[in-house]
Coordinates of C-alpha atoms in Angstrom, one line a residue:
X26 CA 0.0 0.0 0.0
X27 CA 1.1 3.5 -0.4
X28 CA 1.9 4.6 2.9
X29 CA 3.0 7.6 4.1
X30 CA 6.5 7.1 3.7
X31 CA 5.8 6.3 0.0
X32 CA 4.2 9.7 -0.4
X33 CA 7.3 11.4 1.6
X34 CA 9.3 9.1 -1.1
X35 CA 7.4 10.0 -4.1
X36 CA 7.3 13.7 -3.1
X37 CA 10.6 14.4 -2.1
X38 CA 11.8 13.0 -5.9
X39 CA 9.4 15.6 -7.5
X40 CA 11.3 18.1 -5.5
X41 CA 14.8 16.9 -6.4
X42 CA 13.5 16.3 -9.8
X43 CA 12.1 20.3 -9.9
X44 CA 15.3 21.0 -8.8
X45 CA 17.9 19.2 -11.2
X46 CA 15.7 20.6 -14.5
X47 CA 16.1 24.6 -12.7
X48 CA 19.7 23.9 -12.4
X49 CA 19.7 22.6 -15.9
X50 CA 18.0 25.5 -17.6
X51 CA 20.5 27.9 -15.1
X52 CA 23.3 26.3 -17.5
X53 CA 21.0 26.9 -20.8
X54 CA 21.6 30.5 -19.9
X55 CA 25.4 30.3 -19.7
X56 CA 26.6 27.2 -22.4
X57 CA 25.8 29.5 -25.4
X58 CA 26.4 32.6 -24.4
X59 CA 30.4 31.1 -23.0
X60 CA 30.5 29.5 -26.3
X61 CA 30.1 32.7 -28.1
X62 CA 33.0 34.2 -26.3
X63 CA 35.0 31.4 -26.4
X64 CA 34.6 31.8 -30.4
X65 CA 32.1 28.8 -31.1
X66 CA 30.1 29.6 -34.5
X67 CA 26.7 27.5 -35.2
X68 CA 28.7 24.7 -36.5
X69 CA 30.7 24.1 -33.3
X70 CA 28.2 24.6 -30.9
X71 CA 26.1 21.6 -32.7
X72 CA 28.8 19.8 -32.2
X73 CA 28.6 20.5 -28.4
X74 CA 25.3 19.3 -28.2
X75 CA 26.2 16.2 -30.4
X76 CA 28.9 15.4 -27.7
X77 CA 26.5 15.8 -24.9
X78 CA 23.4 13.5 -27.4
X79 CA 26.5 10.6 -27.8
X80 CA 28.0 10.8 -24.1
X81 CA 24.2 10.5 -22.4
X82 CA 23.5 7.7 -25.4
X83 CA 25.7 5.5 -23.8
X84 CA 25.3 6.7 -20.3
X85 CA 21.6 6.0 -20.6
X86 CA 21.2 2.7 -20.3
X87 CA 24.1 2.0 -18.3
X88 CA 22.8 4.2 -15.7
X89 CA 19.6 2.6 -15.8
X90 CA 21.1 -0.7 -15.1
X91 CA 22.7 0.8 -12.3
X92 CA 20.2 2.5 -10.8
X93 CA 18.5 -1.4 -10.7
X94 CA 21.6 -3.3 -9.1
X95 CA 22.6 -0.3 -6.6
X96 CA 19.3 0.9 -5.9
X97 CA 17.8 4.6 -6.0
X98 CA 19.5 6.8 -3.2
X99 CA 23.1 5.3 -4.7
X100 CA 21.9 6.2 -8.6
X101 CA 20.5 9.3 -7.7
X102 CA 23.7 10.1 -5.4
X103 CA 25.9 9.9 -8.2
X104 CA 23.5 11.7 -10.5
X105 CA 24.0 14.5 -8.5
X106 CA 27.2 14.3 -7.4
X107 CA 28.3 14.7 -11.5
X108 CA 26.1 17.7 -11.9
X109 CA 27.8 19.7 -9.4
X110 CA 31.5 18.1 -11.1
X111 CA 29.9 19.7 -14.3
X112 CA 29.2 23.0 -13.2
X113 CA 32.7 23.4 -11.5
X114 CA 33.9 22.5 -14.5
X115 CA 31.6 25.3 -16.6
X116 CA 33.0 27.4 -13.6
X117 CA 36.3 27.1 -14.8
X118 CA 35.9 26.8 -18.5
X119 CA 38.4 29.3 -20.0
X120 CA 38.8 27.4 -23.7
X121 CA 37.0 25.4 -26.3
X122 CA 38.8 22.5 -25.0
X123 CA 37.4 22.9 -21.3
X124 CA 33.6 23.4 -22.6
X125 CA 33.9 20.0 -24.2
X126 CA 35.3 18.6 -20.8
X127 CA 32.8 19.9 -18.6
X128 CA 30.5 18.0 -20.6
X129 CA 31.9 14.5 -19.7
X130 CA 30.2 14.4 -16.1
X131 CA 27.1 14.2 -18.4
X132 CA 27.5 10.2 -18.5
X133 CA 25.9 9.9 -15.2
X134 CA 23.5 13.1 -14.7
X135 CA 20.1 11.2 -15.1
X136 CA 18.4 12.6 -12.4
X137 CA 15.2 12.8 -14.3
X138 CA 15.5 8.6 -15.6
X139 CA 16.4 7.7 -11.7
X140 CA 13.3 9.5 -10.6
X141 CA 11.0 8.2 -13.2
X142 CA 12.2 4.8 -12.1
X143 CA 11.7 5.7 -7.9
X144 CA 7.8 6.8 -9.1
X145 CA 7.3 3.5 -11.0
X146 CA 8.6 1.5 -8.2
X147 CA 6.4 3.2 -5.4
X148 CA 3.1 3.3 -7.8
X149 CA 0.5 0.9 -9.1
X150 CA 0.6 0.0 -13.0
X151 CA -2.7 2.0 -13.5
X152 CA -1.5 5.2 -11.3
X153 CA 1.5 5.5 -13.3
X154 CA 1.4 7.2 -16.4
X155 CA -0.9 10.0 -13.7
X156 CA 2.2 9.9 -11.2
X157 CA 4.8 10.2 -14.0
X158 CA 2.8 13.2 -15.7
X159 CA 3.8 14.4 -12.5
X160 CA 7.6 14.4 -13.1
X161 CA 6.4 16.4 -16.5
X162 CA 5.1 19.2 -13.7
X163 CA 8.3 19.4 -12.0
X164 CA 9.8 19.6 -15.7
X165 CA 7.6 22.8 -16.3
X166 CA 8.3 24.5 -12.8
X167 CA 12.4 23.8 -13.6
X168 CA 12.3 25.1 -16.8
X169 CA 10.3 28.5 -15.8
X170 CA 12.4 29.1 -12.6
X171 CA 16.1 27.8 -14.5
X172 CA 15.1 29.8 -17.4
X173 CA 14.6 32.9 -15.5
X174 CA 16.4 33.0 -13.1
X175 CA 19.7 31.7 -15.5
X176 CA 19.0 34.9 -17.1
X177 CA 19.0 37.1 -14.5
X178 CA 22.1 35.6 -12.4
X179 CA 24.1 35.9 -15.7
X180 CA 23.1 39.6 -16.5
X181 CA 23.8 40.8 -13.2
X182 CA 27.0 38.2 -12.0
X183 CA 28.3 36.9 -15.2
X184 CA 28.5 33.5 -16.4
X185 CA 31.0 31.7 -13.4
X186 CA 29.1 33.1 -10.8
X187 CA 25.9 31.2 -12.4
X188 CA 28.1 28.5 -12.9
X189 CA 29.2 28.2 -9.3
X190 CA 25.4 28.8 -8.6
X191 CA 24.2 25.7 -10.0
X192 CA 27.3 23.7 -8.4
X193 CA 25.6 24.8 -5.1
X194 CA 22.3 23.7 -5.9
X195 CA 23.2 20.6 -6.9
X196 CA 25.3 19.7 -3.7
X197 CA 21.7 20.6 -1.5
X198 CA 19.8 18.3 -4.3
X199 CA 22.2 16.1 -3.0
X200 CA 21.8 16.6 0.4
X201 CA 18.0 16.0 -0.6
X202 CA 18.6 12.7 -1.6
X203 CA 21.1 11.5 1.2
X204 CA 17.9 12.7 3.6
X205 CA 14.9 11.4 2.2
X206 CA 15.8 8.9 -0.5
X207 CA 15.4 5.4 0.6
X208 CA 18.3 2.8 -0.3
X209 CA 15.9 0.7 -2.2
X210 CA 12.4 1.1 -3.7
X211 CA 11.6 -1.6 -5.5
X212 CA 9.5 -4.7 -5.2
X213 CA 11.6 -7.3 -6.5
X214 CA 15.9 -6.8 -7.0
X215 CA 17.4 -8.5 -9.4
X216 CA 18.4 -11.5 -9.6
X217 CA 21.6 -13.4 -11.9
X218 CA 23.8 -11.2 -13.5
X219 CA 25.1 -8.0 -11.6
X220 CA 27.7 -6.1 -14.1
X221 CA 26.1 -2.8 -15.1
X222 CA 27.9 -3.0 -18.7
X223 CA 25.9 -6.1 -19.8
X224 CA 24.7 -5.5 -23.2
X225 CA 22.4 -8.5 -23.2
X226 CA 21.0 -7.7 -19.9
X227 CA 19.6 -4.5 -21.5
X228 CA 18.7 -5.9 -24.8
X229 CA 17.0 -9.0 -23.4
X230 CA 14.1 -6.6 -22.3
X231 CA 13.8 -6.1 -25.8
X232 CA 12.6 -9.2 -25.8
X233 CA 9.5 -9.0 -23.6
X234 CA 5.8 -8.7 -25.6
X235 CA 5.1 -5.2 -27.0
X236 CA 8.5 -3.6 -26.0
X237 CA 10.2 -3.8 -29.6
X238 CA 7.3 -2.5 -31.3
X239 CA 6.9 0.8 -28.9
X240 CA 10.1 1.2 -28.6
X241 CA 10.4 1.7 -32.7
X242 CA 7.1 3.9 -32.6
X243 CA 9.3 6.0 -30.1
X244 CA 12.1 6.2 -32.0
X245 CA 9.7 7.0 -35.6
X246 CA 7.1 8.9 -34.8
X247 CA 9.4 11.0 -32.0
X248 CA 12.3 11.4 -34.1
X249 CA 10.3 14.5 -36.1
X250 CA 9.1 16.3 -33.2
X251 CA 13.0 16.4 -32.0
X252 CA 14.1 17.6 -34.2
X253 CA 12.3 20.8 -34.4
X254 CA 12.8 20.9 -30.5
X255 CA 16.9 20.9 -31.1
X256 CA 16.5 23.2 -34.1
X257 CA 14.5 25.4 -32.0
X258 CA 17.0 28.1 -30.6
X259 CA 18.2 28.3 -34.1
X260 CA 15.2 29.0 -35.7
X261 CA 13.8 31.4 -32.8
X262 CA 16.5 33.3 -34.1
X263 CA 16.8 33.4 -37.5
X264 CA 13.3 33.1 -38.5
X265 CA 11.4 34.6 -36.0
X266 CA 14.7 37.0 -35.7
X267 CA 13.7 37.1 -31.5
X268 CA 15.9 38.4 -28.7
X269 CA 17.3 36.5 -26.0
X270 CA 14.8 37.9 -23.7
X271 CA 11.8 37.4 -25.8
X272 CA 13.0 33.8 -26.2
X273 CA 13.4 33.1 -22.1
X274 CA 9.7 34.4 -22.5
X275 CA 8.7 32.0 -25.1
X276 CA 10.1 29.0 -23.2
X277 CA 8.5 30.3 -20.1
X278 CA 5.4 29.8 -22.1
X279 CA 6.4 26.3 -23.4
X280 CA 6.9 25.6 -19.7
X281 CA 3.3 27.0 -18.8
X282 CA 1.6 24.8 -21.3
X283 CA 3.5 21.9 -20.3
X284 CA 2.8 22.3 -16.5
X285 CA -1.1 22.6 -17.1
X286 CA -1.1 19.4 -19.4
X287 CA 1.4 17.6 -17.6
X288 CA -0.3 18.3 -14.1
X289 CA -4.4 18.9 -15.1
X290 CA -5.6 17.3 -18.4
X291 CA -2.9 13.7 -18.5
X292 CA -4.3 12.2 -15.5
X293 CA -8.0 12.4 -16.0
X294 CA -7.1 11.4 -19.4
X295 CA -5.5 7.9 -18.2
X296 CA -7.8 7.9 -15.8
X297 CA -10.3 7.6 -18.6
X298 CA -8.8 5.8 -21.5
X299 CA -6.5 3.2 -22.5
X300 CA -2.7 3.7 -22.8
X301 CA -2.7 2.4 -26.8
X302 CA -6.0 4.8 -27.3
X303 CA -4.2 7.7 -25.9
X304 CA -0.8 6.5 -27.8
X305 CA -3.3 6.9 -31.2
X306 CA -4.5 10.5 -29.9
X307 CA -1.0 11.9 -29.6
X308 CA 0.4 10.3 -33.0
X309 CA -2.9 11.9 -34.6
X310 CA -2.4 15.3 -33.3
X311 CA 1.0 15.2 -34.2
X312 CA 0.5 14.9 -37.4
X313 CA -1.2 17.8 -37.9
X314 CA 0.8 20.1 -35.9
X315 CA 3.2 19.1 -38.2
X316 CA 1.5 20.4 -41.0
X317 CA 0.3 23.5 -39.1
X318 CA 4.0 23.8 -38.4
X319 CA 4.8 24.0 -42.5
X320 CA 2.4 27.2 -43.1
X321 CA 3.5 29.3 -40.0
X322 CA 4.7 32.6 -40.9
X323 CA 4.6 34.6 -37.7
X324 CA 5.4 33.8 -33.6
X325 CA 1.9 34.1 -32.7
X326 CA 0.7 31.4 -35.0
X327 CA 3.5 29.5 -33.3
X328 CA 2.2 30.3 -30.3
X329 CA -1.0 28.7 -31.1
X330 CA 0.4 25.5 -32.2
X331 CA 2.2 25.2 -29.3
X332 CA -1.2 23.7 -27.4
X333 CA -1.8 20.9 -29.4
X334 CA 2.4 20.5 -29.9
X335 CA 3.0 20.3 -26.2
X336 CA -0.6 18.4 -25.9
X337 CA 0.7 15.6 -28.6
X338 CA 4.4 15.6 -27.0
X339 CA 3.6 15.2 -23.6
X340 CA 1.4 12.5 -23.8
X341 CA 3.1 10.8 -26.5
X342 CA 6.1 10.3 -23.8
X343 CA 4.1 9.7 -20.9
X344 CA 2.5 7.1 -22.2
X345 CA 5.5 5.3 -24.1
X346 CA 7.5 5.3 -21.0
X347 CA 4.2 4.4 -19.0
X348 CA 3.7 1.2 -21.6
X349 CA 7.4 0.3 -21.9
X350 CA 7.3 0.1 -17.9
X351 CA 4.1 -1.8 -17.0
X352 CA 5.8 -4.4 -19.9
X353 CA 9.2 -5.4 -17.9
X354 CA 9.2 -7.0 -14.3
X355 CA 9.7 -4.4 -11.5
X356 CA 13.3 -5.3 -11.1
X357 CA 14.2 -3.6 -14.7
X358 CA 12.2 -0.8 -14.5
X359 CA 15.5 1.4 -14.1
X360 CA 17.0 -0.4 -17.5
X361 CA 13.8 -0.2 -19.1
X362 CA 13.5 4.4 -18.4
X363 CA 17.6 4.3 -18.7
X364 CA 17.1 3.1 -22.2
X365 CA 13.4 5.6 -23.1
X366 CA 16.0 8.5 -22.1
X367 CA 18.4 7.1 -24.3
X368 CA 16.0 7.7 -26.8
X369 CA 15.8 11.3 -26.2
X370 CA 19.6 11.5 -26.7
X371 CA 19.4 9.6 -30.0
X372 CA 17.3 12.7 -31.2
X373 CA 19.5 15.0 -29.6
X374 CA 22.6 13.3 -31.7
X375 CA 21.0 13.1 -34.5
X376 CA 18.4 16.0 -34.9
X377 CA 20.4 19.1 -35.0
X378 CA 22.6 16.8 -37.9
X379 CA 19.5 16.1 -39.8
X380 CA 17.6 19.4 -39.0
X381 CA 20.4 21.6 -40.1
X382 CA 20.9 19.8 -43.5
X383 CA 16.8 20.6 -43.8
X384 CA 16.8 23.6 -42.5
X385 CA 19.2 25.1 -44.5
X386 CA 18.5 23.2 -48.2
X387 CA 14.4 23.0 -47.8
X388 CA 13.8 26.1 -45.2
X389 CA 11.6 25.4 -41.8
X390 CA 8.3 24.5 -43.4
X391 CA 10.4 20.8 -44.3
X392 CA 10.6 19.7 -40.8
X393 CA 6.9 20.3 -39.9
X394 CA 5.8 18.4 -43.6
X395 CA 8.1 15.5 -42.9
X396 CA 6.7 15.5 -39.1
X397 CA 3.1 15.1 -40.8
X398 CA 3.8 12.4 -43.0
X399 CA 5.7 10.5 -40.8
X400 CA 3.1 9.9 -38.2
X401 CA 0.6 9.8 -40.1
X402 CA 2.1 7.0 -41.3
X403 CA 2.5 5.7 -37.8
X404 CA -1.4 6.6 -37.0
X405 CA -2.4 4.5 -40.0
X406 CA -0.2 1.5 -39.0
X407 CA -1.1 1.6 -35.3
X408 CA -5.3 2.1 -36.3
X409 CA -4.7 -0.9 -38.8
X410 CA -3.6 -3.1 -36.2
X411 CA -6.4 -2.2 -33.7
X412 CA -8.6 -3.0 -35.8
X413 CA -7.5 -6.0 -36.9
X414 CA -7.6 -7.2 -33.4
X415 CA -11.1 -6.1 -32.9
X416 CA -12.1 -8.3 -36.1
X417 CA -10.1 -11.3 -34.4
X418 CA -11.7 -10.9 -31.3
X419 CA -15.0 -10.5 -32.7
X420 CA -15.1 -14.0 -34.9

């Protein structure tokens, strides 16, 4: 039963959760602007963000595993512990060379994944996709609060101040953890093999009914969608040609919408419908942001298809992660959200590659039509399929 230890638990993680995205968003304010001065053009500072998409690619899974065999306070220990390494590091980063350094620490910074997997552990298969929504809250609330107040530290401290900032945030999320973070959460350990870089441990769950196939339809229908998100700093601008402040303004608003679906309108909905129905929603709506997404001229259309974007995006990875967890036994849950996060760094690797080449050959309206054929593609696949098991089930 969920007692109220469970609830201190689950509540202290959205905390430390809230927490690690602000401190994260504190260091969105300071990467580029460092970069700049450091001499970094467009090019290079893609190749940043590659770096960082390829070092949490292979930290994503591994962390994951480890997060299972060690159990959460020692994961999310040495989640923490990295991020204040890495902001030392931004601290002290004086040359191109040391802005690429300070990025190594990024290996084990999954606070986000460790959390995910201390909510599954401590909720009910039917509460979860409601109690990881949650996470998506704490997501919103970081991203306003980093945004801002990354901003503000920088314009009136300069960059190492915010730096040293963040290091001391992350030390008290740290603290956080040590506190209220019990050694183990889950139901079941695991059993057999214990070495964290075990390749066919974390394929093996491939292997369970279902996973393969949602784990492509991740990968597919989300690879679109990212890569508009990575090309979005770029094309905030050059083609809405907006100021840094206007665009702290514009992901306050991104963080807004998200909080209000993410905490209000995803939990009735699960509440309501099934996981694969709600899968179909998102994929549908997709699509057609996608095409909305091809005709936008101005910021205030964007600003309108932001709703259904952040609607479509939200539950599309609630309710992956929510489907890929209820799918594996309770003792691989970490594995299992160590390898949907390594998703989102395969689109971080990738997208700015594949958005760039688009972006600059076929202009911005590309991205949104390839988007809309893409999962509608998806949408057509997944509705065939449905309804082929409604005719089986029916003879």
């Amino acid at each position: 039963a969920i007692g109220p230890p469970r609830m201190t638990t689950i509540y202290a993680v959205y905390l430390i959760a809230a927490l690690d995205i602000t401190w994260m968003f504190l260091q969105v304010s300071v990467t580029p602007y460092l970069a700049k001065k450091l001499g970094f053009d467009t090019l290079w500072f893609g190749y940043l963000q590659t770096t960082v998409g390829v070092i949490q690619l292979i930290g994503g899974p591994m962390f994951g595993r480890f997060a299972d065999l060690f159990g959460a306070r020692t994961a999310l220990s040495l989640a923490c512990a990295s991020t204040v390494v890495f902001f030392l590091l931004l601290a002290t980063a004086d040359t191109p060379a040391m802005l690429f350094i300070h990025k190594i620490p990024t290996i084990f910074m999954h606070v986000l994944p460790a959390s995910q997997m201390v909510v599954t552990d401590l909720t009910k298969p039917e509460k979860r996709a409601d109690a990881l929504s949650k996470l998506g809250l704490c997501f919103g609330i970081g991203m306003i609060v980093g945004s801002t107040l990354g901003g503000q530290l920088s314009k009136l401290y300069g960059e190492k101040f915010t730096a040293c900032f963040g290091a001391a945030g992350s030390a008290f999320s740290l603290l956080l953890v040590l506190k209220f973070i019990p050694q183990n959460t889950k139901a079941e350990t695991t059993r057999g093999n214990t070495t964290v870089f075990n390749l066919s441990e974390i394929t093996r769950l491939m292997k369970f009914p279902t996973v393969m196939q949602t784990f492509i339809i991740k990968i597919v229908a989300g690879l679109p969608s990212g890569i508009f998100q990575v090309m979005f700093s770029i094309i905030a601008l050059e083609f809405f040609k907006l100021q840094p402040e206007q665009n702290g303004y514009l992901m306050a608003y991104f963080g807004i919408v998200q909080m209000v679906i993410q905490g209000g309108v995803i939990g009735r909905l699960t509440a309501r419908y099934s996981d694969n129905s709600l899968l179909l929603l998102s994929i549908g709506v997709s699509s057609f942001v996608g095409l909305a997404q091809a005709y936008i001229q101005n910021v205030w259309q964007f600003c309108f298809n932001i709703l259904p974007m952040m609607f479509s995006l939200s539950v599309f990875n609630v309710i992956t992660d929510s489907i890929l967890t209820k799918s594996v036994p309770s003792s691989d849950t970490g594995t299992m959200l160590g390898l949907c996060a390594s998703v989102q760094s395969l689109l971080r690797t990738v997208g700015p590659t594949i958005g760039g080449f688009l972006y600059m050959n076929y202009g911005i309206s590309s991205i949104g039509l390839i988007q809309f054929f893409v999962n509608i593609a998806v949408f057509v696949y997944l509705l065939q399929r449905r309804l082929n098991k409604t005719a089986e089930q029916r003879k």
